[in-house]
Tab-separated table of C-alpha atoms in Angstrom:
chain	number	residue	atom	x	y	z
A	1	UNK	CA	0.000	0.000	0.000
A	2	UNK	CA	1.325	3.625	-0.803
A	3	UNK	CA	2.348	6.039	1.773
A	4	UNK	CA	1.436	9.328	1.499
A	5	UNK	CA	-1.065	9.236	-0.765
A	6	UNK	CA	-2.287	12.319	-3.178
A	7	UNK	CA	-5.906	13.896	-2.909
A	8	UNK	CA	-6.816	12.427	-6.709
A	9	UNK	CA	-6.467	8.698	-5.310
A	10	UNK	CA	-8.824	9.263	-1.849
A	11	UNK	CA	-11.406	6.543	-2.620
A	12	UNK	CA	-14.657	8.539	-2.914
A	13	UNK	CA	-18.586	7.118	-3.634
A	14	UNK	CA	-19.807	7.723	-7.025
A	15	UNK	CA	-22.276	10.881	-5.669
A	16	UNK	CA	-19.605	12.784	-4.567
A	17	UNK	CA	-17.388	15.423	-7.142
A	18	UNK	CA	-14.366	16.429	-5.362
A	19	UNK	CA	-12.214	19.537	-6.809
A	20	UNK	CA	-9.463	21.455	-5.479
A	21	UNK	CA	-10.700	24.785	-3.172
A	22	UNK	CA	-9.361	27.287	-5.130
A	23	UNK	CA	-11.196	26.750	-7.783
A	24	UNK	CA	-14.295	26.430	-6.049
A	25	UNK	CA	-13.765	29.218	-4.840
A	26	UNK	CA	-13.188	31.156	-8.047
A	27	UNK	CA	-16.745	29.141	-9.309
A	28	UNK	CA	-18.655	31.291	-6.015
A	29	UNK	CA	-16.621	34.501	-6.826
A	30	UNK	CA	-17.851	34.312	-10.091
A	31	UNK	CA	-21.439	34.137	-9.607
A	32	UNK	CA	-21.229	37.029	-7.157
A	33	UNK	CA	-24.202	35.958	-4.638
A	34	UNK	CA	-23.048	38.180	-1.836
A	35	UNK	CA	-26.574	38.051	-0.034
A	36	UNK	CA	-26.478	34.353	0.997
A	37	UNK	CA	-25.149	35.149	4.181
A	38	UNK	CA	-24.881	33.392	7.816
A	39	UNK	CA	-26.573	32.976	10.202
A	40	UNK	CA	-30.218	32.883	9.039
A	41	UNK	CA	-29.920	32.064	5.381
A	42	UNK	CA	-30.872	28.166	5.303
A	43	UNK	CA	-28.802	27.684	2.304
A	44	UNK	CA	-25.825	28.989	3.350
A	45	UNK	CA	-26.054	26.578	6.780
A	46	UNK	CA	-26.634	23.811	4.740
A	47	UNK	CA	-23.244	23.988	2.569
A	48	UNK	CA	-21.532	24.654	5.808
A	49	UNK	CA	-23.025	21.976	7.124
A	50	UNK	CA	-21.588	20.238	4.201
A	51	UNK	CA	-18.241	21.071	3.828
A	52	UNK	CA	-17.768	20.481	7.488
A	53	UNK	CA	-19.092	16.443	6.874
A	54	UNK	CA	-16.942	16.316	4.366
A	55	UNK	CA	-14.025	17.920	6.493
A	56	UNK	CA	-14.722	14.747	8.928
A	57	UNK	CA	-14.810	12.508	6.614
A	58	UNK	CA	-11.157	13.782	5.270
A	59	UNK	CA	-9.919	14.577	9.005
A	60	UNK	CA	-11.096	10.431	9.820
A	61	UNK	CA	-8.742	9.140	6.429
A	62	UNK	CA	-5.824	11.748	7.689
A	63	UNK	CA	-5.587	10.206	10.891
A	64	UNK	CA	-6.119	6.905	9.226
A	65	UNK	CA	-3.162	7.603	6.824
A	66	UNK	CA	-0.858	8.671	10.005
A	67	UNK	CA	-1.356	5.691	11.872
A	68	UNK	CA	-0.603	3.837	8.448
A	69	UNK	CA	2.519	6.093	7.384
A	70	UNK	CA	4.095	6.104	10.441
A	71	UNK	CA	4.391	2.153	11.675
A	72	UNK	CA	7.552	2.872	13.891
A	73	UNK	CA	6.034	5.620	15.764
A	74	UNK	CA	5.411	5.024	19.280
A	75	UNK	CA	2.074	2.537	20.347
A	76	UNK	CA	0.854	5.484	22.260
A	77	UNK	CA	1.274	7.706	19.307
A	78	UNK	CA	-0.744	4.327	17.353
A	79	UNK	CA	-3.559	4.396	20.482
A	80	UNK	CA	-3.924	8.153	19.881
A	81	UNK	CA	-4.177	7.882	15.912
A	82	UNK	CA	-6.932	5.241	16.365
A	83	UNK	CA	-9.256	6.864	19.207
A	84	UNK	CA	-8.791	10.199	16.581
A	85	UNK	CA	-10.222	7.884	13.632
A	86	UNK	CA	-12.941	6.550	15.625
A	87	UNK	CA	-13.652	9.845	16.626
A	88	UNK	CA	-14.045	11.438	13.233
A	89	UNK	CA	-15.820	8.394	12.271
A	90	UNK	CA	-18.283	9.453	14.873
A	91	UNK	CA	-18.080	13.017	13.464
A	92	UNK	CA	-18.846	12.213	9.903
A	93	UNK	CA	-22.157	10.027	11.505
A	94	UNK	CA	-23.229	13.446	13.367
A	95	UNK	CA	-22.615	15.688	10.417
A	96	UNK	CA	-24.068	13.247	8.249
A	97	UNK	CA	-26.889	13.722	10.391
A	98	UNK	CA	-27.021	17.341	10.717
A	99	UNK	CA	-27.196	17.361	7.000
A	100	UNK	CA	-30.322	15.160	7.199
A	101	UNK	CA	-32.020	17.709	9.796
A	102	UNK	CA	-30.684	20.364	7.385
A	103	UNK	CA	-32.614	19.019	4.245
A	104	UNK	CA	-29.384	17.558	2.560
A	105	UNK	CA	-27.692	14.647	1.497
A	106	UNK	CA	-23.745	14.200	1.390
A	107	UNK	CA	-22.936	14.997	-2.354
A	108	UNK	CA	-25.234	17.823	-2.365
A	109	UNK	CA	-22.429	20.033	-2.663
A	110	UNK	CA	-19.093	19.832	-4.160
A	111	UNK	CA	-15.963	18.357	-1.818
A	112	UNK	CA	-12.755	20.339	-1.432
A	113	UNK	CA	-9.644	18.894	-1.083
A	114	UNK	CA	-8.058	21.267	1.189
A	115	UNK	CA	-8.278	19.928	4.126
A	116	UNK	CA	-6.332	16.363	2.952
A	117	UNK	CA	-3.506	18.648	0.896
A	118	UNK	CA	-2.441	19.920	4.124
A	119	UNK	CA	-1.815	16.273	5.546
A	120	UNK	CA	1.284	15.959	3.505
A	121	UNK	CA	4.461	16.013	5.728
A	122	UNK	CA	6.806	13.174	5.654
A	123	UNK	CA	7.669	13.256	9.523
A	124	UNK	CA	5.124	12.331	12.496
A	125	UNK	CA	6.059	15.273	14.290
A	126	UNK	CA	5.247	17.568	11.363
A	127	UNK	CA	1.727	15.744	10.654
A	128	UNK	CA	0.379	16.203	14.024
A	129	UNK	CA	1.079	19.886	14.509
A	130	UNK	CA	-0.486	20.090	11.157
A	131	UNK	CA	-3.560	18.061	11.454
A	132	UNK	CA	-3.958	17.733	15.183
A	133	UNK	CA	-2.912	21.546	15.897
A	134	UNK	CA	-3.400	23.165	13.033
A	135	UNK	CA	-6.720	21.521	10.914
A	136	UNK	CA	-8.391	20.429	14.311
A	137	UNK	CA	-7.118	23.989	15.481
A	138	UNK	CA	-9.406	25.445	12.999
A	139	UNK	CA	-11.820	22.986	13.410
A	140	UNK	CA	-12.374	24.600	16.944
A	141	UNK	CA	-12.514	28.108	15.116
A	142	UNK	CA	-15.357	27.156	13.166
A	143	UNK	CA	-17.463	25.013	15.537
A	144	UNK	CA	-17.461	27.492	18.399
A	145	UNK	CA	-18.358	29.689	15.235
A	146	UNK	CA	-21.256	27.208	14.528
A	147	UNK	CA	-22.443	27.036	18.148
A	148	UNK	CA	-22.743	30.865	18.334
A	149	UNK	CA	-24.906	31.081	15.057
A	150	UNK	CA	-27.170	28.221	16.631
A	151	UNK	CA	-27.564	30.114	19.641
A	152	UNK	CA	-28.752	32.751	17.698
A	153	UNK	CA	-31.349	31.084	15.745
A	154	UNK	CA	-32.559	28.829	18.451
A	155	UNK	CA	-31.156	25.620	16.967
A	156	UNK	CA	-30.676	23.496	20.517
A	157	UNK	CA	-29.831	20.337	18.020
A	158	UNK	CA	-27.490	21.904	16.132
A	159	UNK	CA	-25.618	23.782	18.995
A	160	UNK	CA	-25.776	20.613	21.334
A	161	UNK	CA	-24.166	18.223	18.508
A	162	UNK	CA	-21.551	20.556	17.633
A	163	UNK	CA	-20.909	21.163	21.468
A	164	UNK	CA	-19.871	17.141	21.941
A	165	UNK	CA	-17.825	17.591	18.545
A	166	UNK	CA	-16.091	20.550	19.406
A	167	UNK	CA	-15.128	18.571	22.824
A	168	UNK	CA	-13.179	15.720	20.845
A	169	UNK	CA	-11.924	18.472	18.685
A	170	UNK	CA	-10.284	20.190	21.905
A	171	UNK	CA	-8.961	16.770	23.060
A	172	UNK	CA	-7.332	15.714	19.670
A	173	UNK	CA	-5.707	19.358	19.833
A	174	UNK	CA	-4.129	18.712	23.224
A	175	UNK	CA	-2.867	15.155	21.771
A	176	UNK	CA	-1.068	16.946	18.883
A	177	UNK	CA	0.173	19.227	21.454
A	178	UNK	CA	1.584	16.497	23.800
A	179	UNK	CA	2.886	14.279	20.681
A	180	UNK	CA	5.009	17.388	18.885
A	181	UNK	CA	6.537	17.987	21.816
A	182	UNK	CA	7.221	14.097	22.898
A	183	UNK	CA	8.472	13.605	19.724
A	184	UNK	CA	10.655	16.399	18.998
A	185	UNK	CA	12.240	16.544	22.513
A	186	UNK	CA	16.166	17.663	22.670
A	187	UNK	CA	15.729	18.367	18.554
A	188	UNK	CA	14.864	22.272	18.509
A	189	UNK	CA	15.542	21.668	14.781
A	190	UNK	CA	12.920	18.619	13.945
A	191	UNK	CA	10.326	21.319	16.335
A	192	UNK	CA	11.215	24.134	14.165
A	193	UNK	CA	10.357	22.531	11.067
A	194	UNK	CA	7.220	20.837	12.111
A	195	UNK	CA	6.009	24.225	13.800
A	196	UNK	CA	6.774	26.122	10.406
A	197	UNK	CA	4.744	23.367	8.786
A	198	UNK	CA	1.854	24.057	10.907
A	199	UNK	CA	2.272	27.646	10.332
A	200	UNK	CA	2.013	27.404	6.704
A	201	UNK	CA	-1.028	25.680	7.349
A	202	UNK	CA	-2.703	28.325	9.727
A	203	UNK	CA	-1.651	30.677	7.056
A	204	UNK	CA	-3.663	29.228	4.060
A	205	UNK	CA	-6.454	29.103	6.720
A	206	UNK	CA	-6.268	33.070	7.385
A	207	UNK	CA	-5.659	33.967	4.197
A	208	UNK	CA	-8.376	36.489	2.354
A	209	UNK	CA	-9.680	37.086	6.191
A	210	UNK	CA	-12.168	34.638	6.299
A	211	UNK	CA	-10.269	33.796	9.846
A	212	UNK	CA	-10.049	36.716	12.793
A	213	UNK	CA	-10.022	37.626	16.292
A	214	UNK	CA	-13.009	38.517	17.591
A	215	UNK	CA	-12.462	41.809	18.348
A	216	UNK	CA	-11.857	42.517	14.930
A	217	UNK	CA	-15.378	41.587	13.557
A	218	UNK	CA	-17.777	44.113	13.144
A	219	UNK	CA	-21.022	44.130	13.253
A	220	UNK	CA	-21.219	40.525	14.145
A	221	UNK	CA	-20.308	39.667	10.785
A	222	UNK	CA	-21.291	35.678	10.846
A	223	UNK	CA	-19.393	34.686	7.954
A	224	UNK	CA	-16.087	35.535	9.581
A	225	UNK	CA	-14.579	32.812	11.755
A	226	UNK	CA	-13.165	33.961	15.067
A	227	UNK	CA	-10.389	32.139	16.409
A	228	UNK	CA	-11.858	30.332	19.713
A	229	UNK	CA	-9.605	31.714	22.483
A	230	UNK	CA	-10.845	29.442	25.144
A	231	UNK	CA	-11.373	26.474	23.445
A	232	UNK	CA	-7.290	26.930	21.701
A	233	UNK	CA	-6.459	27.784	25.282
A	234	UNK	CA	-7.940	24.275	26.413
A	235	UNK	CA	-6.193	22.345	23.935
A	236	UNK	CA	-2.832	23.478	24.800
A	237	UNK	CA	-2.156	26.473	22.514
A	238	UNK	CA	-0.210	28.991	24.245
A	239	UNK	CA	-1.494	32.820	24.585
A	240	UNK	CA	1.456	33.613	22.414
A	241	UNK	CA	0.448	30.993	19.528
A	242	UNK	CA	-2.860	32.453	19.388
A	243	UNK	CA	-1.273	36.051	19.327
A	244	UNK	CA	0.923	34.858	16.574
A	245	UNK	CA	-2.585	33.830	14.782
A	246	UNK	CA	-4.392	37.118	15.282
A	247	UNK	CA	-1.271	38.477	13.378
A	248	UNK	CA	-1.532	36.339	10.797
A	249	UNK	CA	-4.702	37.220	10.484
A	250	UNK	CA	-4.359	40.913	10.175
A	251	UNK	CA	-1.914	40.531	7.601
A	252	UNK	CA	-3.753	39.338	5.209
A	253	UNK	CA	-5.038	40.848	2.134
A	254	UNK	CA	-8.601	41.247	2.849
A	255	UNK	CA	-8.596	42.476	6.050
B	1	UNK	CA	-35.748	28.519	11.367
B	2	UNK	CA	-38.055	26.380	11.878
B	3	UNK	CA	-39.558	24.328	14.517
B	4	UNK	CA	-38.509	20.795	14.959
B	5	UNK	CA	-42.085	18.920	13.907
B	6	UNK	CA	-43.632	16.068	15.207
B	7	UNK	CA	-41.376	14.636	17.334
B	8	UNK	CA	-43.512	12.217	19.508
B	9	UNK	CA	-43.312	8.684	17.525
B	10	UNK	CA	-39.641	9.402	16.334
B	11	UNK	CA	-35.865	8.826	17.267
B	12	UNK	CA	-33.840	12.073	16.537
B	13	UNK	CA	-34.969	15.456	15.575
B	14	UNK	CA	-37.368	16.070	12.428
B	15	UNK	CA	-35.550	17.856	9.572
B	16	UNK	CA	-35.811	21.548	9.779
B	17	UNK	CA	-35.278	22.586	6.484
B	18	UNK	CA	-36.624	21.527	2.998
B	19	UNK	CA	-34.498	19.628	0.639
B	20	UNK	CA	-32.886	21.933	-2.503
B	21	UNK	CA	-34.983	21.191	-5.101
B	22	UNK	CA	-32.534	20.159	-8.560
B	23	UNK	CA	-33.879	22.756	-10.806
B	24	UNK	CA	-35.905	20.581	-13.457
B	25	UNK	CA	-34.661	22.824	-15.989
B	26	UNK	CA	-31.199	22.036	-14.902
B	27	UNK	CA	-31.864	18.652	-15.511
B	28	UNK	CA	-33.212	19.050	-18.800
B	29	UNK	CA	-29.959	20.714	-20.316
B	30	UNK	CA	-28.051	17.733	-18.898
B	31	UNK	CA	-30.436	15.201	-20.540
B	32	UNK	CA	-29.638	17.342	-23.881
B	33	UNK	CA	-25.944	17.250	-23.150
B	34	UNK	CA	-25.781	13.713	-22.512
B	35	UNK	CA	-27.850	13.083	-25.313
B	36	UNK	CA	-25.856	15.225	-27.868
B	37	UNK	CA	-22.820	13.377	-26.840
B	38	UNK	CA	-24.049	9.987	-27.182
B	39	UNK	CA	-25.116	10.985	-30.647
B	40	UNK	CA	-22.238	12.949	-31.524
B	41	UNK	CA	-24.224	16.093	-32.515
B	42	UNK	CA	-21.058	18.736	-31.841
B	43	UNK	CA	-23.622	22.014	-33.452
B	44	UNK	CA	-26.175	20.843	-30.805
B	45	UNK	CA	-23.567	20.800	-28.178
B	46	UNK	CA	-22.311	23.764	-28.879
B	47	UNK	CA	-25.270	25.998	-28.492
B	48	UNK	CA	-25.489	24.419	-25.210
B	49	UNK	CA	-22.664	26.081	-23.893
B	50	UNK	CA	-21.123	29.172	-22.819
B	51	UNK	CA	-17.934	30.586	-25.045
B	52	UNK	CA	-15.809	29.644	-22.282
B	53	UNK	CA	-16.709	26.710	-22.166
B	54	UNK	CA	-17.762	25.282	-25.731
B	55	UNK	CA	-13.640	24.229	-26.196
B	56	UNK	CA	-14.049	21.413	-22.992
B	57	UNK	CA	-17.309	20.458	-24.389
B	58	UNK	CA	-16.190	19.924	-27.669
B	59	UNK	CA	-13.152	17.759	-26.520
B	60	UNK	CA	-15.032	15.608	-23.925
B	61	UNK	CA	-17.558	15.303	-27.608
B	62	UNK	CA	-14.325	14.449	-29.536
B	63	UNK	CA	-13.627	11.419	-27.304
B	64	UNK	CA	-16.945	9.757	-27.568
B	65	UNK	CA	-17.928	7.312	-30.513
B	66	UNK	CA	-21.254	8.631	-31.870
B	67	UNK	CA	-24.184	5.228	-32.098
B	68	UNK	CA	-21.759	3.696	-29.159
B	69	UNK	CA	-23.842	4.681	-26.260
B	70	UNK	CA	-27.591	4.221	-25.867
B	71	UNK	CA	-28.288	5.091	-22.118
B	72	UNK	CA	-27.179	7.493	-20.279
B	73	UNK	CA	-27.693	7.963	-16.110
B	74	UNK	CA	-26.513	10.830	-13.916
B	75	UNK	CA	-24.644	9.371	-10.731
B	76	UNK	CA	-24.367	12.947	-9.084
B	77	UNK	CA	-25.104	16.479	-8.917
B	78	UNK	CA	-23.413	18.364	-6.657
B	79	UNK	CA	-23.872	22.614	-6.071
B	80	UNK	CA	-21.762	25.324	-5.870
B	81	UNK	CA	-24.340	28.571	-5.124
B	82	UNK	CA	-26.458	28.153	-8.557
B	83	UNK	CA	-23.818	25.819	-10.371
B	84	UNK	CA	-24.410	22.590	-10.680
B	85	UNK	CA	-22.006	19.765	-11.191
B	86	UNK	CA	-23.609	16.617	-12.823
B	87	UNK	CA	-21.491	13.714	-13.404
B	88	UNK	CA	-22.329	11.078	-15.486
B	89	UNK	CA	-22.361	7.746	-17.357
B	90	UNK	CA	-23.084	6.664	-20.707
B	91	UNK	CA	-23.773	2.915	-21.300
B	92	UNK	CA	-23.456	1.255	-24.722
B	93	UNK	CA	-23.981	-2.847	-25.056
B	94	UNK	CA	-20.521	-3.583	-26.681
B	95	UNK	CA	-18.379	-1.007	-24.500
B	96	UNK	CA	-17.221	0.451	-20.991
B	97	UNK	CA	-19.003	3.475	-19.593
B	98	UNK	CA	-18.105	6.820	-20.392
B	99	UNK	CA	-17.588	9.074	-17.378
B	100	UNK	CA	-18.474	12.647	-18.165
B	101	UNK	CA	-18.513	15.694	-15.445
B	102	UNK	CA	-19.843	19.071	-16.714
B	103	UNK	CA	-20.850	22.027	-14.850
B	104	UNK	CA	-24.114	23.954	-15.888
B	105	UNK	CA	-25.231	27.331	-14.510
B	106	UNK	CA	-27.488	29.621	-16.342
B	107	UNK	CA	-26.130	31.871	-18.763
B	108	UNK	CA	-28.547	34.398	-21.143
B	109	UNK	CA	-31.700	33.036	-19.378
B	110	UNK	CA	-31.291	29.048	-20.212
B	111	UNK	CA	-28.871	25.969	-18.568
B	112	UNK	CA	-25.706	26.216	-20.644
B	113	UNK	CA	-22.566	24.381	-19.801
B	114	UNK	CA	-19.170	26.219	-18.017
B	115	UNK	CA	-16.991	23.466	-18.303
B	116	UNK	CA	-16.705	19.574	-18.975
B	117	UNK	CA	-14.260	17.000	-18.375
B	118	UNK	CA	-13.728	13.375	-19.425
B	119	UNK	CA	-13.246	11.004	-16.161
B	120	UNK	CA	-13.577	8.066	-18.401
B	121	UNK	CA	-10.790	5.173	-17.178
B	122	UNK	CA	-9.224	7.549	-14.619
B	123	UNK	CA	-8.197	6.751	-11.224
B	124	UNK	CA	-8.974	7.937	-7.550
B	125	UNK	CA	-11.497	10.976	-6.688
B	126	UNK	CA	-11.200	13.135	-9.479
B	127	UNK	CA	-12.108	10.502	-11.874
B	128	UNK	CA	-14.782	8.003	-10.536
């Protein structure tokens, strides 16, 4: 079996088209349909909705892939990797069912690929702080984001099943915390590189904006994701990582 | 949003939220792509896309033997905003299937396709 392997061989069901973000993201910017909007606009939710499932479904085959790539790693590293892929699994069967309380189906909407593209280091260390700190980092972001748009409109089923998801989320953080630095103890350089890995990946995540503090969110914009202080702050991120965030996210172009 | 319906005689919450209807029209221009390209009809398919995206059409076209294919069944359609993706398969008696994924969105009031790509005998996500 092939380590390492590239988004266009992820084994996928017959309903579901898969593309890379970027251009699904030029396909929105060129319809222009700036009045779909979070919270209240059903149709918005419901590709949310979406691209989260299929965010599960991708975060369940990363860890999946690290337990696989990775056989000399530790058997507590292993244990981790597997309880993360159960997890997910879980996940996917929550979101899957959030999509049927939402009026959808999985292959509704187009899959990106983003989320498995960013799974690509060659080095244990490197993969967790990238998926564990970084993807399930922003996973955090975007389900206290979630949470706070139920609350808003009401939703008790939504908010309370992204409330238990957000939990795992937090704990799979704090084991990518724990395992970067087990793994990279007395070699500052093997740390440095899988930090800078990470922070390439927090970077395509802030990039155009769609990522900020919340202080820098006006007018309860709900289409912005705020970085979840407490939840990061929980899951082992220092108060200078998420500094070093709310930077990133200021520098970027659309802000 | 809406309330949560009936929930006495049920496990789990009702859904919420109406399903997306497919726009029939939408499905029409697919039946009329799929159609053109089992028949080989390249003026047909043509007018049934947008300048940008007549060149991808014509090629996925190119690659198809006209009188090969005499069913055709869409395996998924998939939206981006008012895009749709449909991906599809054309069946013939003495052949494999023919994998075709198009996007249509509506262009000078009718369903005209963006873009189309042969998955035919490819491999992994971007092909099934």
């Amino acid at each position: 079996m092939q380590r390492m392997i590239p988004v266009e061989r992820l084994a996928r069901e017959d309903r579901m088209v898969l593309m890379r973000a970027r251009k699904a993201r030029e396909i929105r910017e060129e319809q222009n349909l700036d009045d779909r909007v979070l919270p209240f606009d059903e149709e918005a939710l419901r590709a949310r909705m979406h691209g989260i499932f299929c965010g599960e479904v991708q975060a369940m085959e990363a860890a999946g892939r690290t337990l696989f790539d990775f056989p000399d790693a530790p058997w507590e590293f292993q244990l981790d990797m597997a309880r993360q892929v159960w997890d997910e699994s879980r996940h996917t069967e929550i979101f899957e069912g959030l999509l049927a309380y939402m009026g959808a189906e999985p292959g509704d909407y187009v899959e990106t690929e983003v989320l498995w593209r960013c799974t690509q280091a060659a080095d244990p260390a490197a993969r967790v702080a990238g998926i564990n700190r970084g993807l399930e980092g922003l996973a955090c972001d975007v389900f206290e984001q979630l949470i706070r748009i139920a609350q808003k409109n009401g939703d008790e089923v939504i908010e309370r099943a992204v409330d238990y998801v957000l939990a795992d989320e937090i704990t799979h953080v704090r084991m990518g915390s724990n395992w970067l630095r087990k793994l990279t103890e007395g070699d500052p350089e093997r740390l440095k590189r899988a930090q800078e890995f990470q922070e390439s990946i927090d970077e395509v995540f802030s990039f155009r904006g769609t990522r900020r503090a919340i202080e820098d969110v006006r007018d309860g914009n709900e289409n912005i994701i705020t970085i979840a202080r407490e939840a990061r702050m929980l899951a082992g991120f220092s108060e200078e990582e998420i500094e070093r965030l709310i930077a990133a996210s200021r520098k970027s172009a659309a802000y | 949003m809406g309330d949560l319906g009936d929930r006495v005689n049920v496990m789990g919450p009702q859904p919420m939220a109406k399903r997306s209807e497919i726009p029939a029209a939408m499905l029409e221009a697919a039946r009329r792509v799929l159609e053109g390209l089992a028949a080989g009809d390249a003026t047909g398919l043509a007018a049934l896309a947008v300048p940008s995206g007549a060149g991808e059409l014509a090629a996925v076209a190119a690659a198809v033997m006209p009188g090969t294919y005499d069913q055709h069944r869409i395996i998924a359609t998939a939206r981006i905003n008012d895009h749709h993706y449909v991906k599809a398969r054309l069946h013939g008696p003495r052949t494999e299937a023919f994998t075709v994924q198009f996007r249509l969105g509506e262009y000078a009031g009718e369903w005209r396709v963006w873009e189309a790509m042969n998955l035919t005998g490819k491999r992994g996500a971007w092909a099934r």
